[in-house]
Amino acid sequence: MPLANAVQLIAYPNRIGRGLADLGDFVDLLGNAVGGIHLLPPFPSNADGGFSPLTHREIDPAYGTWADVERLAAGRDLCLDLVLNHLADDSPEFQDYLRHGRASPHAALFVDVDALGPIGPEELARIHIRKEKEPFREIVFADGTHGRVWCTFTERQIDLDYRSEAVYRLMADNIAALAGHGVKLLRLDAFGYTTKQIGTSCFLVEPEVWRILEWFRATAAGHGVDILPEVHDHPSWQHAIARRGMWAYGFALPPLVLHALSCGDARQLKAWLRMCPHNQITVLDTHDGICIPDAEGLLPPADLEALIQDVSARSASPVLRRQGDAVHSVGAIYQLTCTFFDALRRDADAYLCARAIQFFTPGIPQVYYVGLLAGSNDDALLRRTGEAREINRHYYTAEEAAGALHTPTVRRLLRLMALRSTHPAFGGTFELAYSADDALSMGWRAGRHSCWLEVDLRRRAAVLRHTDEQGRIVETRC
């Protein structure tokens, strides 16, 4: 069955209340405002906020059970992360590898760095890395011998070797198991790092990356599941993903919307709206922050730099991109760590305009739980953890989250979400109408139904005109 054309909520298993049962109670409060949920990893994990899974077959008992997950999937589309690039170093497979070395039945799962051939300064310089050191970890086997494995992210996350059939068997089993629990959409986390070829960037290496993605698309489709490959890079990647029948990510939208509202200029946003894929998942905020590479080539460099400087004044330290030969240098900005509400200076009208633009953009919109509750930067959590992205990952008690639903800004947002999730016009045709450079006019039509949005970017005011059940035009302000 196709995904419901309705708003999805992005949430951790334990940051609205104590666990999945509390999250389920909270989602029930949202009624028809949401038609799906993207549940961030609920699996046993030892690092990276759940993205270092020991297995995809179990739910961390601290969060709940598979029954709690299936409750979230009942009557809604459920998206789960398939962390396909790596396994936790505490996983049974890697622990067996440490005990038995190459004699382990799981040895083929992991990248033997020393078997890849010489990696000199020139080869290292090309590798796209995500931390302040080369992406290798030395390990000691039980017999005292040494080896090296690949770790793109933390030392606890051991990369898988996609030259091995054993990895595909593991992933096929994971996909089948997750589909059996009601998953409709799999977000393929960090898939771009699966292509390890010395002498290349080892990131999004073509054509190998497309062969890997096509295997995941076909395997998931065999279980009635769609895939959402996650990548931050030039916007051409999203077009290429969409052309291959997979869900693309509208990661360019957040910086384009921030630029339009901060400058009162919609020209670049409109240009993207004319050409963006329609089989996309749109976001303004995620657990990772506001991503920048996706807007490169869409916003002029000076405008992108001005946006970075503006939001950075209210952010934690940005996440950087580096290369293997310059691991301690300042790289290009990768992600801005800030809630979207704070990025817009906690201006409720601007925030509702941004959400309205997102909801009228082609695709299925996702709203991050902090954004749903118009949350501000959690500076205390940042100081406590030292992790920049935690500034946008507040822990809400069940009572705190339920109470936030009654604040004026969130009530306005919920009305807008309910309209987007239920109005029949959004199942029809998207239209972008002429408007001045400091305005935006866009809408949807299906038969006798229509839903239209007019945004005055300088006044930060948005007006909705939509048909009711009798086909009469109703006008409201966001």
GROMACS .gro file of C-alpha atoms in nm:
model
  478
    1MET     CA    1   0.000   0.000   0.000
    2PRO     CA    2   0.126   0.353  -0.073
    3LEU     CA    3   0.218   0.584   0.210
    4ALA     CA    4  -0.061   0.803   0.344
    5ASN     CA    5  -0.042   1.158   0.215
    6ALA     CA    6  -0.033   1.302   0.566
    7VAL     CA    7   0.206   1.464   0.811
    8GLN     CA    8   0.449   1.233   0.990
    9LEU     CA    9   0.599   1.295   1.333
   10ILE     CA   10   0.972   1.233   1.391
   11ALA     CA   11   1.035   1.121   1.750
   12TYR     CA   12   1.282   0.938   1.968
   13PRO     CA   13   1.156   0.638   2.163
   14ASN     CA   14   1.237   0.803   2.498
   15ARG     CA   15   1.227   1.182   2.468
   16ILE     CA   16   0.853   1.227   2.507
   17GLY     CA   17   0.790   1.055   2.836
   18ARG     CA   18   0.986   0.754   2.954
   19GLY     CA   19   0.941   0.523   2.661
   20LEU     CA   20   0.732   0.395   2.376
   21ALA     CA   21   0.412   0.358   2.580
   22ASP     CA   22   0.423   0.728   2.672
   23LEU     CA   23   0.503   0.818   2.311
   24GLY     CA   24   0.201   0.618   2.197
   25ASP     CA   25  -0.024   0.803   2.442
   26PHE     CA   26   0.113   1.135   2.315
   27VAL     CA   27   0.062   1.048   1.948
   28ASP     CA   28  -0.298   0.954   2.027
   29LEU     CA   29  -0.347   1.312   2.150
   30LEU     CA   30  -0.256   1.444   1.805
   31GLY     CA   31  -0.562   1.291   1.640
   32ASN     CA   32  -0.587   1.353   1.267
   33ALA     CA   33  -0.294   1.597   1.265
   34VAL     CA   34  -0.056   1.308   1.190
   35GLY     CA   35  -0.088   1.004   0.969
   36GLY     CA   36   0.252   0.852   1.034
   37ILE     CA   37   0.550   0.843   1.264
   38HIS     CA   38   0.921   0.820   1.196
   39LEU     CA   39   1.050   0.646   1.507
   40LEU     CA   40   1.421   0.706   1.557
   41PRO     CA   41   1.613   0.388   1.647
   42PRO     CA   42   1.451   0.199   1.938
   43PHE     CA   43   1.702  -0.085   1.921
   44PRO     CA   44   1.969  -0.177   2.181
   45SER     CA   45   2.258   0.059   2.110
   46ASN     CA   46   2.586   0.167   2.266
   47ALA     CA   47   2.654   0.508   2.104
   48ASP     CA   48   2.535   0.796   1.885
   49GLY     CA   49   2.185   0.841   2.022
   50GLY     CA   50   2.067   0.497   1.911
   51PHE     CA   51   2.246   0.493   1.574
   52SER     CA   52   2.494   0.228   1.689
   53PRO     CA   53   2.263  -0.074   1.704
   54LEU     CA   54   2.361  -0.411   1.846
   55THR     CA   55   2.074  -0.561   1.646
   56HIS     CA   56   1.761  -0.459   1.455
   57ARG     CA   57   1.567  -0.759   1.586
   58GLU     CA   58   1.509  -0.636   1.942
   59ILE     CA   59   1.367  -0.330   2.115
   60ASP     CA   60   1.573  -0.187   2.398
   61PRO     CA   61   1.381  -0.298   2.712
   62ALA     CA   62   1.434   0.049   2.857
   63TYR     CA   63   1.198   0.177   2.585
   64GLY     CA   64   0.939  -0.100   2.576
   65THR     CA   65   0.856  -0.388   2.345
   66TRP     CA   66   0.767  -0.467   1.986
   67ALA     CA   67   0.403  -0.450   2.094
   68ASP     CA   68   0.454  -0.081   2.172
   69VAL     CA   69   0.604  -0.027   1.827
   70GLU     CA   70   0.316  -0.211   1.662
   71ARG     CA   71   0.072   0.011   1.853
   72LEU     CA   72   0.237   0.314   1.687
   73ALA     CA   73   0.197   0.143   1.349
   74ALA     CA   74  -0.172   0.066   1.401
   75GLY     CA   75  -0.364   0.295   1.167
   76ARG     CA   76  -0.051   0.495   1.082
   77ASP     CA   77   0.249   0.465   0.853
   78LEU     CA   78   0.556   0.363   1.051
   79CYS     CA   79   0.905   0.461   0.941
   80LEU     CA   80   1.209   0.306   1.112
   81ASP     CA   81   1.580   0.358   1.055
   82LEU     CA   82   1.775   0.076   0.897
   83VAL     CA   83   2.128   0.154   1.012
   84LEU     CA   84   2.295  -0.014   0.719
   85ASN     CA   85   2.649   0.125   0.729
   86HIS     CA   86   2.763  -0.024   1.058
   87LEU     CA   87   2.705  -0.242   1.364
   88ALA     CA   88   2.790  -0.166   1.727
   89ASP     CA   89   3.118  -0.304   1.855
   90ASP     CA   90   2.913  -0.468   2.133
   91SER     CA   91   2.708  -0.662   1.877
   92PRO     CA   92   2.729  -1.043   1.898
   93GLU     CA   93   2.876  -1.054   1.548
   94PHE     CA   94   3.165  -0.819   1.618
   95GLN     CA   95   3.239  -0.972   1.957
   96ASP     CA   96   3.264  -1.313   1.788
   97TYR     CA   97   3.500  -1.160   1.532
   98LEU     CA   98   3.727  -1.034   1.811
   99ARG     CA   99   3.731  -1.381   1.968
  100HIS     CA  100   3.796  -1.583   1.655
  101GLY     CA  101   3.946  -1.344   1.401
  102ARG     CA  102   3.913  -1.443   1.036
  103ALA     CA  103   3.789  -1.785   1.149
  104SER     CA  104   3.470  -1.623   1.281
  105PRO     CA  105   3.157  -1.696   1.074
  106HIS     CA  106   3.092  -1.320   1.096
  107ALA     CA  107   3.436  -1.205   0.979
  108ALA     CA  108   3.311  -1.126   0.629
  109LEU     CA  109   3.072  -0.865   0.769
  110PHE     CA  110   3.350  -0.622   0.856
  111VAL     CA  111   3.602  -0.424   0.651
  112ASP     CA  112   3.955  -0.559   0.695
  113VAL     CA  113   4.139  -0.232   0.633
  114ASP     CA  114   4.479  -0.397   0.596
  115ALA     CA  115   4.347  -0.622   0.319
  116LEU     CA  116   4.244  -0.321   0.109
  117GLY     CA  117   4.600  -0.248  -0.001
  118PRO     CA  118   4.832   0.045   0.072
  119ILE     CA  119   4.664   0.361   0.203
  120GLY     CA  120   4.916   0.641   0.174
  121PRO     CA  121   4.876   1.017   0.222
  122GLU     CA  122   4.733   1.060  -0.128
  123GLU     CA  123   4.467   0.793  -0.081
  124LEU     CA  124   4.384   0.913   0.270
  125ALA     CA  125   4.341   1.268   0.142
  126ARG     CA  126   4.052   1.164  -0.079
  127ILE     CA  127   3.847   0.991   0.193
  128HIS     CA  128   3.535   1.176   0.309
  129ILE     CA  129   3.537   1.147   0.690
  130ARG     CA  130   3.308   1.247   0.977
  131LYS     CA  131   3.541   1.280   1.276
  132GLU     CA  132   3.873   1.435   1.376
  133LYS     CA  133   4.085   1.133   1.283
  134GLU     CA  134   4.127   0.883   1.004
  135PRO     CA  135   3.832   0.642   0.983
  136PHE     CA  136   4.017   0.335   1.108
  137ARG     CA  137   4.033   0.160   1.445
  138GLU     CA  138   4.303  -0.080   1.558
  139ILE     CA  139   4.168  -0.394   1.722
  140VAL     CA  140   4.332  -0.675   1.916
  141PHE     CA  141   4.202  -1.028   1.862
  142ALA     CA  142   4.180  -1.284   2.142
  143ASP     CA  143   4.500  -1.454   2.021
  144GLY     CA  144   4.694  -1.128   2.059
  145THR     CA  145   4.720  -1.043   1.689
  146HIS     CA  146   4.624  -0.699   1.563
  147GLY     CA  147   4.404  -0.574   1.283
  148ARG     CA  148   4.219  -0.264   1.167
  149VAL     CA  149   3.850  -0.208   1.095
  150TRP     CA  150   3.674   0.087   0.935
  151CYS     CA  151   3.481   0.329   1.160
  152THR     CA  152   3.325   0.618   0.969
  153PHE     CA  153   3.154   0.757   1.278
  154THR     CA  154   3.247   0.677   1.640
  155GLU     CA  155   3.490   0.405   1.741
  156ARG     CA  156   3.190   0.206   1.865
  157GLN     CA  157   3.033   0.188   1.515
  158ILE     CA  158   3.205  -0.073   1.297
  159ASP     CA  159   3.144  -0.034   0.923
  160LEU     CA  160   3.007  -0.324   0.721
  161ASP     CA  161   3.171  -0.453   0.405
  162TYR     CA  162   2.930  -0.429   0.112
  163ARG     CA  163   3.160  -0.640  -0.106
  164SER     CA  164   3.043  -0.937   0.103
  165GLU     CA  165   2.730  -1.144   0.044
  166ALA     CA  166   2.713  -1.194   0.421
  167VAL     CA  167   2.619  -0.827   0.464
  168TYR     CA  168   2.333  -0.858   0.216
  169ARG     CA  169   2.203  -1.168   0.395
  170LEU     CA  170   2.208  -0.978   0.724
  171MET     CA  171   2.023  -0.684   0.571
  172ALA     CA  172   1.767  -0.907   0.399
  173ASP     CA  173   1.689  -1.069   0.734
  174ASN     CA  174   1.661  -0.727   0.901
  175ILE     CA  175   1.424  -0.595   0.633
  176ALA     CA  176   1.199  -0.902   0.659
  177ALA     CA  177   1.188  -0.876   1.039
  178LEU     CA  178   1.105  -0.504   1.042
  179ALA     CA  179   0.835  -0.546   0.777
  180GLY     CA  180   0.680  -0.812   0.996
  181HIS     CA  181   0.629  -0.553   1.270
  182GLY     CA  182   0.435  -0.314   1.045
  183VAL     CA  183   0.712  -0.092   0.907
  184LYS     CA  184   0.605   0.082   0.584
  185LEU     CA  185   0.911   0.301   0.519
  186LEU     CA  186   1.278   0.234   0.591
  187ARG     CA  187   1.508   0.530   0.625
  188LEU     CA  188   1.848   0.414   0.500
  189ASP     CA  189   2.082   0.585   0.743
  190ALA     CA  190   2.422   0.699   0.608
  191PHE     CA  191   2.401   0.478   0.299
  192GLY     CA  192   2.656   0.696   0.118
  193TYR     CA  193   2.944   0.557   0.323
  194THR     CA  194   2.891   0.197   0.210
  195THR     CA  195   3.122   0.232  -0.095
  196LYS     CA  196   3.478   0.162   0.022
  197GLN     CA  197   3.723   0.193  -0.267
  198ILE     CA  198   4.074   0.309  -0.191
  199GLY     CA  199   4.170   0.591  -0.426
  200THR     CA  200   3.820   0.743  -0.411
  201SER     CA  201   3.632   0.951  -0.154
  202CYS     CA  202   3.473   0.625  -0.027
  203PHE     CA  203   3.148   0.825  -0.021
  204LEU     CA  204   2.871   0.795  -0.281
  205VAL     CA  205   3.105   0.619  -0.523
  206GLU     CA  206   2.923   0.563  -0.851
  207PRO     CA  207   2.804   0.333  -0.997
  208GLU     CA  208   2.845   0.102  -0.697
  209VAL     CA  209   2.623   0.313  -0.474
  210TRP     CA  210   2.333   0.273  -0.718
  211ARG     CA  211   2.374  -0.103  -0.728
  212ILE     CA  212   2.358  -0.111  -0.349
  213LEU     CA  213   2.053   0.115  -0.338
  214GLU     CA  214   1.872  -0.082  -0.607
  215TRP     CA  215   1.926  -0.401  -0.405
  216PHE     CA  216   1.767  -0.234  -0.102
  217ARG     CA  217   1.478  -0.095  -0.310
  218ALA     CA  218   1.398  -0.432  -0.464
  219THR     CA  219   1.441  -0.629  -0.141
  220ALA     CA  220   1.222  -0.390   0.059
  221ALA     CA  221   0.959  -0.380  -0.216
  222GLY     CA  222   0.931  -0.757  -0.189
  223HIS     CA  223   0.795  -0.700   0.163
  224GLY     CA  224   0.569  -0.407   0.068
  225VAL     CA  225   0.812  -0.154   0.217
  226ASP     CA  226   0.940   0.172   0.063
  227ILE     CA  227   1.289   0.312   0.119
  228LEU     CA  228   1.410   0.663   0.200
  229PRO     CA  229   1.786   0.695   0.137
  230GLU     CA  230   1.941   0.954   0.367
  231VAL     CA  231   2.217   1.169   0.217
  232HIS     CA  232   2.339   1.526   0.250
  233ASP     CA  233   2.519   1.645  -0.060
  234HIS     CA  234   2.455   1.834  -0.383
  235PRO     CA  235   2.077   1.850  -0.460
  236SER     CA  236   2.128   1.647  -0.777
  237TRP     CA  237   2.147   1.337  -0.557
  238GLN     CA  238   1.786   1.377  -0.451
  239HIS     CA  239   1.673   1.407  -0.812
  240ALA     CA  240   1.868   1.095  -0.903
  241ILE     CA  241   1.719   0.902  -0.610
  242ALA     CA  242   1.366   1.011  -0.701
  243ARG     CA  243   1.412   0.910  -1.066
  244ARG     CA  244   1.494   0.559  -0.950
  245GLY     CA  245   1.158   0.518  -0.779
  246MET     CA  246   1.273   0.578  -0.422
  247TRP     CA  247   1.166   0.849  -0.180
  248ALA     CA  248   1.399   1.149  -0.192
  249TYR     CA  249   1.465   1.390   0.095
  250GLY     CA  250   1.371   1.757   0.065
  251PHE     CA  251   1.675   1.864   0.268
  252ALA     CA  252   1.716   2.178   0.058
  253LEU     CA  253   1.390   2.319   0.192
  254PRO     CA  254   1.506   2.433   0.542
  255PRO     CA  255   1.784   2.669   0.426
  256LEU     CA  256   1.570   2.793   0.136
  257VAL     CA  257   1.280   2.875   0.371
  258LEU     CA  258   1.509   3.041   0.626
  259HIS     CA  259   1.664   3.252   0.353
  260ALA     CA  260   1.327   3.353   0.210
  261LEU     CA  261   1.192   3.461   0.548
  262SER     CA  262   1.508   3.636   0.662
  263CYS     CA  263   1.561   3.827   0.338
  264GLY     CA  264   1.201   3.867   0.223
  265ASP     CA  265   1.300   3.712  -0.110
  266ALA     CA  266   1.138   3.394  -0.246
  267ARG     CA  267   1.312   3.374  -0.583
  268GLN     CA  268   1.546   3.086  -0.498
  269LEU     CA  269   1.271   2.901  -0.311
  270LYS     CA  270   1.036   2.930  -0.608
  271ALA     CA  271   1.306   2.807  -0.845
  272TRP     CA  272   1.346   2.494  -0.633
  273LEU     CA  273   0.969   2.443  -0.605
  274ARG     CA  274   0.943   2.436  -0.985
  275MET     CA  275   1.189   2.147  -1.015
  276CYS     CA  276   1.189   1.954  -0.687
  277PRO     CA  277   1.086   1.587  -0.691
  278HIS     CA  278   0.727   1.518  -0.587
  279ASN     CA  279   0.810   1.176  -0.443
  280GLN     CA  280   1.001   1.336  -0.157
  281ILE     CA  281   0.986   1.358   0.221
  282THR     CA  282   1.006   1.720   0.333
  283VAL     CA  283   1.154   1.843   0.660
  284LEU     CA  284   1.242   2.169   0.827
  285ASP     CA  285   1.409   2.012   1.130
  286THR     CA  286   1.548   1.671   1.221
  287HIS     CA  287   1.748   1.514   1.502
  288ASP     CA  288   2.067   1.610   1.315
  289GLY     CA  289   1.998   1.982   1.273
  290ILE     CA  290   1.969   2.208   0.970
  291CYS     CA  291   2.171   2.069   0.680
  292ILE     CA  292   2.363   2.300   0.449
  293PRO     CA  293   2.519   2.101   0.158
  294ASP     CA  294   2.175   2.036   0.006
  295ALA     CA  295   2.132   2.409  -0.070
  296GLU     CA  296   2.468   2.450  -0.240
  297GLY     CA  297   2.405   2.559  -0.596
  298LEU     CA  298   2.051   2.667  -0.505
  299LEU     CA  299   2.144   2.968  -0.293
  300PRO     CA  300   2.423   3.208  -0.398
  301PRO     CA  301   2.736   3.147  -0.187
  302ALA     CA  302   2.713   3.489  -0.021
  303ASP     CA  303   2.350   3.429   0.077
  304LEU     CA  304   2.432   3.084   0.212
  305GLU     CA  305   2.719   3.225   0.416
  306ALA     CA  306   2.495   3.503   0.553
  307LEU     CA  307   2.238   3.242   0.654
  308ILE     CA  308   2.504   3.034   0.830
  309GLN     CA  309   2.632   3.337   1.020
  310ASP     CA  310   2.282   3.445   1.121
  311VAL     CA  311   2.168   3.106   1.254
  312SER     CA  312   2.508   3.027   1.408
  313ALA     CA  313   2.465   3.325   1.639
  314ARG     CA  314   2.188   3.125   1.812
  315SER     CA  315   2.337   2.776   1.772
  316ALA     CA  316   2.579   2.533   1.923
  317SER     CA  317   2.894   2.458   1.727
  318PRO     CA  318   2.819   2.345   1.371
  319VAL     CA  319   2.898   1.996   1.247
  320LEU     CA  320   3.181   2.012   0.993
  321ARG     CA  321   3.289   1.819   0.684
  322ARG     CA  322   3.653   1.710   0.669
  323GLN     CA  323   3.893   1.514   0.454
  324GLY     CA  324   4.128   1.242   0.566
  325ASP     CA  325   4.449   1.440   0.518
  326ALA     CA  326   4.320   1.744   0.709
  327VAL     CA  327   4.141   1.596   1.003
  328HIS     CA  328   4.214   1.887   1.235
  329SER     CA  329   4.132   2.165   0.989
  330VAL     CA  330   3.808   2.360   0.984
  331GLY     CA  331   3.595   2.208   0.713
  332ALA     CA  332   3.288   2.336   0.536
  333ILE     CA  333   2.969   2.364   0.739
  334TYR     CA  334   2.771   2.039   0.728
  335GLN     CA  335   2.489   2.095   0.979
  336LEU     CA  336   2.371   2.387   1.193
  337THR     CA  337   2.277   2.278   1.543
  338CYS     CA  338   1.970   2.478   1.639
  339THR     CA  339   1.597   2.428   1.680
  340PHE     CA  340   1.404   2.566   1.387
  341PHE     CA  341   1.199   2.785   1.621
  342ASP     CA  342   1.518   2.948   1.750
  343ALA     CA  343   1.658   2.975   1.398
  344LEU     CA  344   1.359   3.205   1.332
  345ARG     CA  345   1.427   3.398   1.655
  346ARG     CA  346   1.121   3.242   1.821
  347ASP     CA  347   0.893   3.448   1.598
  348ALA     CA  348   0.568   3.250   1.602
  349ASP     CA  349   0.429   3.412   1.287
  350ALA     CA  350   0.747   3.342   1.091
  351TYR     CA  351   0.747   2.987   1.224
  352LEU     CA  352   0.389   2.922   1.111
  353CYS     CA  353   0.472   3.068   0.769
  354ALA     CA  354   0.765   2.827   0.744
  355ARG     CA  355   0.548   2.529   0.836
  356ALA     CA  356   0.277   2.634   0.593
  357ILE     CA  357   0.534   2.652   0.312
  358GLN     CA  358   0.658   2.306   0.407
  359PHE     CA  359   0.309   2.157   0.411
  360PHE     CA  360   0.221   2.299   0.070
  361THR     CA  361   0.550   2.184  -0.085
  362PRO     CA  362   0.516   1.865  -0.293
  363GLY     CA  363   0.588   1.554  -0.089
  364ILE     CA  364   0.502   1.404   0.248
  365PRO     CA  365   0.595   1.638   0.534
  366GLN     CA  366   0.769   1.527   0.851
  367VAL     CA  367   0.773   1.737   1.170
  368TYR     CA  368   1.039   1.675   1.432
  369TYR     CA  369   0.903   1.642   1.786
  370VAL     CA  370   1.089   1.951   1.914
  371GLY     CA  371   0.951   2.148   1.620
  372LEU     CA  372   0.600   2.019   1.682
  373LEU     CA  373   0.618   2.162   2.035
  374ALA     CA  374   0.786   2.488   1.920
  375GLY     CA  375   1.084   2.395   2.135
  376SER     CA  376   1.381   2.619   2.203
  377ASN     CA  377   1.749   2.531   2.230
  378ASP     CA  378   1.827   2.310   2.529
  379ASP     CA  379   2.151   2.472   2.640
  380ALA     CA  380   2.156   2.276   2.965
  381LEU     CA  381   2.149   1.943   2.779
  382LEU     CA  382   2.425   2.068   2.551
  383ARG     CA  383   2.645   2.159   2.846
  384ARG     CA  384   2.576   1.829   3.019
  385THR     CA  385   2.657   1.608   2.720
  386GLY     CA  386   2.906   1.815   2.521
  387GLU     CA  387   2.732   1.697   2.201
  388ALA     CA  388   2.635   1.994   1.984
  389ARG     CA  389   2.331   1.824   1.829
  390GLU     CA  390   2.180   1.762   2.173
  391ILE     CA  391   2.079   2.128   2.180
  392ASN     CA  392   1.789   2.021   1.955
  393ARG     CA  393   1.705   1.696   2.139
  394HIS     CA  394   1.520   1.800   2.453
  395TYR     CA  395   1.381   1.536   2.690
  396TYR     CA  396   1.011   1.616   2.752
  397THR     CA  397   0.819   1.456   3.033
  398ALA     CA  398   0.483   1.320   2.926
  399GLU     CA  399   0.314   1.603   3.117
  400GLU     CA  400   0.541   1.869   2.964
  401ALA     CA  401   0.472   1.749   2.611
  402ALA     CA  402   0.096   1.725   2.663
  403GLY     CA  403   0.091   2.071   2.815
  404ALA     CA  404   0.282   2.220   2.521
  405LEU     CA  405   0.000   2.113   2.289
  406HIS     CA  406  -0.217   2.384   2.444
  407THR     CA  407   0.022   2.675   2.386
  408PRO     CA  408  -0.097   2.924   2.121
  409THR     CA  409   0.181   2.854   1.871
  410VAL     CA  410   0.141   2.477   1.888
  411ARG     CA  411  -0.237   2.497   1.864
  412ARG     CA  412  -0.200   2.699   1.543
  413LEU     CA  413   0.047   2.445   1.412
  414LEU     CA  414  -0.180   2.150   1.493
  415ARG     CA  415  -0.468   2.311   1.301
  416LEU     CA  416  -0.237   2.354   1.003
  417MET     CA  417  -0.117   1.993   1.031
  418ALA     CA  418  -0.474   1.863   1.046
  419LEU     CA  419  -0.562   2.058   0.731
  420ARG     CA  420  -0.258   1.918   0.549
  421SER     CA  421  -0.331   1.563   0.663
  422THR     CA  422  -0.702   1.557   0.576
  423HIS     CA  423  -0.788   1.802   0.298
  424PRO     CA  424  -0.859   1.618  -0.031
  425ALA     CA  425  -0.695   1.886  -0.246
  426PHE     CA  426  -0.349   1.763  -0.142
  427GLY     CA  427  -0.415   1.443  -0.334
  428GLY     CA  428  -0.440   1.640  -0.656
  429THR     CA  429  -0.216   1.872  -0.856
  430PHE     CA  430   0.038   2.120  -0.722
  431GLU     CA  431   0.037   2.474  -0.862
  432LEU     CA  432   0.283   2.757  -0.814
  433ALA     CA  433   0.128   3.092  -0.910
  434TYR     CA  434   0.282   3.424  -1.002
  435SER     CA  435   0.370   3.647  -0.709
  436ALA     CA  436   0.608   3.930  -0.629
  437ASP     CA  437   0.961   3.843  -0.521
  438ASP     CA  438   0.871   3.904  -0.156
  439ALA     CA  439   0.564   3.681  -0.167
  440LEU     CA  440   0.471   3.321  -0.233
  441SER     CA  441   0.150   3.183  -0.383
  442MET     CA  442   0.108   2.805  -0.406
  443GLY     CA  443  -0.170   2.552  -0.380
  444TRP     CA  444  -0.333   2.222  -0.468
  445ARG     CA  445  -0.642   2.125  -0.668
  446ALA     CA  446  -0.835   1.797  -0.687
  447GLY     CA  447  -1.173   1.800  -0.859
  448ARG     CA  448  -1.394   2.060  -0.692
  449HIS     CA  449  -1.156   2.096  -0.400
  450SER     CA  450  -0.869   2.341  -0.365
  451CYS     CA  451  -0.634   2.458  -0.094
  452TRP     CA  452  -0.426   2.771  -0.144
  453LEU     CA  453  -0.152   2.949   0.050
  454GLU     CA  454  -0.050   3.313   0.018
  455VAL     CA  455   0.260   3.424   0.213
  456ASP     CA  456   0.380   3.781   0.259
  457LEU     CA  457   0.744   3.721   0.349
  458ARG     CA  458   0.820   4.072   0.473
  459ARG     CA  459   0.517   4.088   0.701
  460ARG     CA  460   0.555   3.718   0.786
  461ALA     CA  461   0.187   3.664   0.737
  462ALA     CA  462   0.016   3.368   0.572
  463VAL     CA  463  -0.342   3.332   0.452
  464LEU     CA  464  -0.516   3.004   0.366
  465ARG     CA  465  -0.807   2.971   0.124
  466HIS     CA  466  -0.957   2.625   0.102
  467THR     CA  467  -1.282   2.452   0.021
  468ASP     CA  468  -1.496   2.302   0.297
  469GLU     CA  469  -1.698   1.981   0.270
  470GLN     CA  470  -1.969   2.163   0.072
  471GLY     CA  471  -1.714   2.311  -0.170
  472ARG     CA  472  -1.739   2.665  -0.027
  473ILE     CA  473  -1.421   2.875   0.006
  474VAL     CA  474  -1.303   2.933   0.363
  475GLU     CA  475  -1.034   3.190   0.441
  476THR     CA  476  -0.820   3.172   0.754
  477ARG     CA  477  -0.485   3.300   0.878
  478CYS     CA  478  -0.212   3.057   0.980
   0.00000   0.00000   0.00000
